[in-house]
Amino acid sequence: QVQLVESGGGLVQAGGSLRLSCAASGRTFGTYAMGWFRQGPRKEREFVAAIKWSSGQTYYANSVNGRFTISRDNAKNTMYLQMNSLKPEAAALYYCTAAFKIIIRMSNPSAYGYWGQGTQVTVSS
């Protein structure tokens, strides 16, 4: 009922910037929060950032706080992740996710119900 499509990934040099987008379609009414997770090669999926849809309150992993900015456009049902000062360790497949229930710990992947297919971010060093 809800589809999430990520875009904006690509190859950037270390220190460069990218902006990822996640477009939601279908029955998006009642969205509680959306977020970004990433998974690098031979690594577990990890939390990057999240935003509560109604209030706009944001949450960040310590590893990206100060360099990444998450935002949303309610009218477009679209979420963004502005990534600045990219480091090689940021290279990963970035997944968009959405939740339709209250989340206590925003970094918990099990709290989200819908996932996109991911967009690849590659950082050259």
PDB file of C-alpha atoms in Angstrom:
ATOM      1  CA  GLN A   1       0.000   0.000   0.000  1.00  0.00           C
ATOM      2  CA  VAL A   2       3.015   2.273   0.480  1.00  0.00           C
ATOM      3  CA  GLN A   3       5.875   2.433  -1.969  1.00  0.00           C
ATOM      4  CA  LEU A   4       9.202   4.114  -1.295  1.00  0.00           C
ATOM      5  CA  VAL A   5      11.655   4.985  -4.049  1.00  0.00           C
ATOM      6  CA  GLU A   6      15.109   6.356  -3.325  1.00  0.00           C
ATOM      7  CA  SER A   7      17.174   8.419  -5.721  1.00  0.00           C
ATOM      8  CA  GLY A   8      20.209  10.668  -5.748  1.00  0.00           C
ATOM      9  CA  GLY A   9      22.949   8.168  -5.073  1.00  0.00           C
ATOM     10  CA  GLY A  10      26.148   8.110  -7.040  1.00  0.00           C
ATOM     11  CA  LEU A  11      29.905   8.452  -6.948  1.00  0.00           C
ATOM     12  CA  VAL A  12      31.464  11.361  -5.088  1.00  0.00           C
ATOM     13  CA  GLN A  13      34.921  12.240  -3.887  1.00  0.00           C
ATOM     14  CA  ALA A  14      35.746  12.259  -0.210  1.00  0.00           C
ATOM     15  CA  GLY A  15      34.714  15.597   1.225  1.00  0.00           C
ATOM     16  CA  GLY A  16      32.019  16.063  -1.383  1.00  0.00           C
ATOM     17  CA  SER A  17      28.246  16.213  -1.043  1.00  0.00           C
ATOM     18  CA  LEU A  18      25.151  14.360  -2.202  1.00  0.00           C
ATOM     19  CA  ARG A  19      21.450  14.783  -1.624  1.00  0.00           C
ATOM     20  CA  LEU A  20      19.307  11.675  -1.466  1.00  0.00           C
ATOM     21  CA  SER A  21      15.569  11.724  -2.035  1.00  0.00           C
ATOM     22  CA  CYS A  22      12.849   9.295  -1.056  1.00  0.00           C
ATOM     23  CA  ALA A  23       9.452   9.608  -2.701  1.00  0.00           C
ATOM     24  CA  ALA A  24       6.529   7.925  -0.979  1.00  0.00           C
ATOM     25  CA  SER A  25       3.375   6.940  -2.810  1.00  0.00           C
ATOM     26  CA  GLY A  26       0.230   5.007  -2.091  1.00  0.00           C
ATOM     27  CA  ARG A  27      -1.582   5.244   1.231  1.00  0.00           C
ATOM     28  CA  THR A  28       0.766   7.590   3.046  1.00  0.00           C
ATOM     29  CA  PHE A  29      -1.832   9.099   5.383  1.00  0.00           C
ATOM     30  CA  GLY A  30      -0.820   8.717   8.996  1.00  0.00           C
ATOM     31  CA  THR A  31       2.932   8.581   8.509  1.00  0.00           C
ATOM     32  CA  TYR A  32       4.603   8.840  11.900  1.00  0.00           C
ATOM     33  CA  ALA A  33       8.223   9.010  10.816  1.00  0.00           C
ATOM     34  CA  MET A  34      10.567   8.356   7.962  1.00  0.00           C
ATOM     35  CA  GLY A  35      14.238   7.605   8.080  1.00  0.00           C
ATOM     36  CA  TRP A  36      17.404   6.482   6.419  1.00  0.00           C
ATOM     37  CA  PHE A  37      19.455   3.379   7.115  1.00  0.00           C
ATOM     38  CA  ARG A  38      22.551   2.225   5.310  1.00  0.00           C
ATOM     39  CA  GLN A  39      24.420  -0.998   4.794  1.00  0.00           C
ATOM     40  CA  GLY A  40      27.997  -1.216   3.600  1.00  0.00           C
ATOM     41  CA  PRO A  41      29.751  -4.301   2.273  1.00  0.00           C
ATOM     42  CA  ARG A  42      29.951  -7.026   4.915  1.00  0.00           C
ATOM     43  CA  LYS A  43      28.385  -4.726   7.470  1.00  0.00           C
ATOM     44  CA  GLU A  44      25.086  -4.725   9.294  1.00  0.00           C
ATOM     45  CA  ARG A  45      22.338  -2.279   8.498  1.00  0.00           C
ATOM     46  CA  GLU A  46      22.783   0.838  10.603  1.00  0.00           C
ATOM     47  CA  PHE A  47      20.708   3.854  11.466  1.00  0.00           C
ATOM     48  CA  VAL A  48      21.613   7.139   9.789  1.00  0.00           C
ATOM     49  CA  ALA A  49      18.843   9.655  10.441  1.00  0.00           C
ATOM     50  CA  ALA A  50      15.099   9.944  10.970  1.00  0.00           C
ATOM     51  CA  ILE A  51      12.427  12.602  11.063  1.00  0.00           C
ATOM     52  CA  LYS A  52       9.005  12.679  12.660  1.00  0.00           C
ATOM     53  CA  TRP A  53       6.577  13.566   9.913  1.00  0.00           C
ATOM     54  CA  SER A  54       4.256  15.841  11.841  1.00  0.00           C
ATOM     55  CA  SER A  55       6.656  17.827  14.008  1.00  0.00           C
ATOM     56  CA  GLY A  56       9.772  17.648  11.868  1.00  0.00           C
ATOM     57  CA  GLN A  57      11.910  16.655  14.841  1.00  0.00           C
ATOM     58  CA  THR A  58      15.120  15.057  13.623  1.00  0.00           C
ATOM     59  CA  TYR A  59      17.387  12.315  14.906  1.00  0.00           C
ATOM     60  CA  TYR A  60      20.913  11.455  13.816  1.00  0.00           C
ATOM     61  CA  ALA A  61      23.474   8.771  14.348  1.00  0.00           C
ATOM     62  CA  ASN A  62      26.528  10.073  16.160  1.00  0.00           C
ATOM     63  CA  SER A  63      28.665   9.213  13.151  1.00  0.00           C
ATOM     64  CA  VAL A  64      26.841  11.666  10.868  1.00  0.00           C
ATOM     65  CA  ASN A  65      25.596  14.332  13.257  1.00  0.00           C
ATOM     66  CA  GLY A  66      26.726  17.749  12.090  1.00  0.00           C
ATOM     67  CA  ARG A  67      27.422  16.633   8.527  1.00  0.00           C
ATOM     68  CA  PHE A  68      24.089  15.142   7.387  1.00  0.00           C
ATOM     69  CA  THR A  69      20.733  16.899   7.392  1.00  0.00           C
ATOM     70  CA  ILE A  70      17.379  15.161   7.061  1.00  0.00           C
ATOM     71  CA  SER A  71      14.287  17.032   5.919  1.00  0.00           C
ATOM     72  CA  ARG A  72      10.855  16.419   4.459  1.00  0.00           C
ATOM     73  CA  ASP A  73       8.284  18.014   2.188  1.00  0.00           C
ATOM     74  CA  ASN A  74       4.860  16.983   3.450  1.00  0.00           C
ATOM     75  CA  ALA A  75       3.049  18.183   0.336  1.00  0.00           C
ATOM     76  CA  LYS A  76       5.262  16.073  -1.911  1.00  0.00           C
ATOM     77  CA  ASN A  77       5.482  13.077   0.440  1.00  0.00           C
ATOM     78  CA  THR A  78       9.207  13.247  -0.042  1.00  0.00           C
ATOM     79  CA  MET A  79      12.109  12.973   2.362  1.00  0.00           C
ATOM     80  CA  TYR A  80      15.651  14.168   1.758  1.00  0.00           C
ATOM     81  CA  LEU A  81      19.076  13.488   3.168  1.00  0.00           C
ATOM     82  CA  GLN A  82      21.696  16.134   2.531  1.00  0.00           C
ATOM     83  CA  MET A  83      25.106  14.578   3.001  1.00  0.00           C
ATOM     84  CA  ASN A  84      28.104  16.875   3.323  1.00  0.00           C
ATOM     85  CA  SER A  85      31.776  16.222   4.048  1.00  0.00           C
ATOM     86  CA  LEU A  86      31.394  12.637   2.927  1.00  0.00           C
ATOM     87  CA  LYS A  87      33.903  10.141   4.233  1.00  0.00           C
ATOM     88  CA  PRO A  88      34.901   6.865   2.569  1.00  0.00           C
ATOM     89  CA  GLU A  89      33.175   4.938   5.350  1.00  0.00           C
ATOM     90  CA  ALA A  90      29.888   6.511   4.274  1.00  0.00           C
ATOM     91  CA  ALA A  91      29.890   4.358   1.143  1.00  0.00           C
ATOM     92  CA  ALA A  92      26.877   2.083   1.392  1.00  0.00           C
ATOM     93  CA  LEU A  93      23.472   1.223   0.051  1.00  0.00           C
ATOM     94  CA  TYR A  94      21.114   3.764   1.587  1.00  0.00           C
ATOM     95  CA  TYR A  95      17.573   2.647   2.361  1.00  0.00           C
ATOM     96  CA  CYS A  96      14.537   4.813   2.876  1.00  0.00           C
ATOM     97  CA  THR A  97      12.009   3.644   5.438  1.00  0.00           C
ATOM     98  CA  ALA A  98       8.655   4.740   6.833  1.00  0.00           C
ATOM     99  CA  ALA A  99       6.698   4.008   9.993  1.00  0.00           C
ATOM    100  CA  PHE A 100       2.999   4.261  10.739  1.00  0.00           C
ATOM    101  CA  LYS A 101       3.145   3.662  14.465  1.00  0.00           C
ATOM    102  CA  ILE A 102       4.732   5.404  17.409  1.00  0.00           C
ATOM    103  CA  ILE A 103       8.462   4.830  17.701  1.00  0.00           C
ATOM    104  CA  ILE A 104      10.272   5.100  21.007  1.00  0.00           C
ATOM    105  CA  ARG A 105      13.793   4.491  19.755  1.00  0.00           C
ATOM    106  CA  MET A 106      14.160   6.003  16.304  1.00  0.00           C
ATOM    107  CA  SER A 107      17.259   3.974  15.480  1.00  0.00           C
ATOM    108  CA  ASN A 108      15.438   0.652  15.791  1.00  0.00           C
ATOM    109  CA  PRO A 109      14.940  -0.764  12.279  1.00  0.00           C
ATOM    110  CA  SER A 110      12.194  -3.105  13.484  1.00  0.00           C
ATOM    111  CA  ALA A 111      10.021  -0.085  14.256  1.00  0.00           C
ATOM    112  CA  TYR A 112       9.644   0.781  10.569  1.00  0.00           C
ATOM    113  CA  GLY A 113       7.153  -0.987   8.348  1.00  0.00           C
ATOM    114  CA  TYR A 114       8.076  -0.063   4.785  1.00  0.00           C
ATOM    115  CA  TRP A 115      11.390  -0.018   2.970  1.00  0.00           C
ATOM    116  CA  GLY A 116      12.664   1.139  -0.386  1.00  0.00           C
ATOM    117  CA  GLN A 117      15.071  -0.780  -2.588  1.00  0.00           C
ATOM    118  CA  GLY A 118      18.006   1.469  -1.775  1.00  0.00           C
ATOM    119  CA  THR A 119      20.271   3.853  -3.619  1.00  0.00           C
ATOM    120  CA  GLN A 120      24.014   3.303  -3.844  1.00  0.00           C
ATOM    121  CA  VAL A 121      26.459   5.872  -2.524  1.00  0.00           C
ATOM    122  CA  THR A 122      30.108   5.424  -3.414  1.00  0.00           C
ATOM    123  CA  VAL A 123      32.819   7.642  -1.945  1.00  0.00           C
ATOM    124  CA  SER A 124      36.252   7.680  -3.534  1.00  0.00           C
ATOM    125  CA  SER A 125      39.283   8.320  -1.348  1.00  0.00           C
TER     126      SER A 125
END
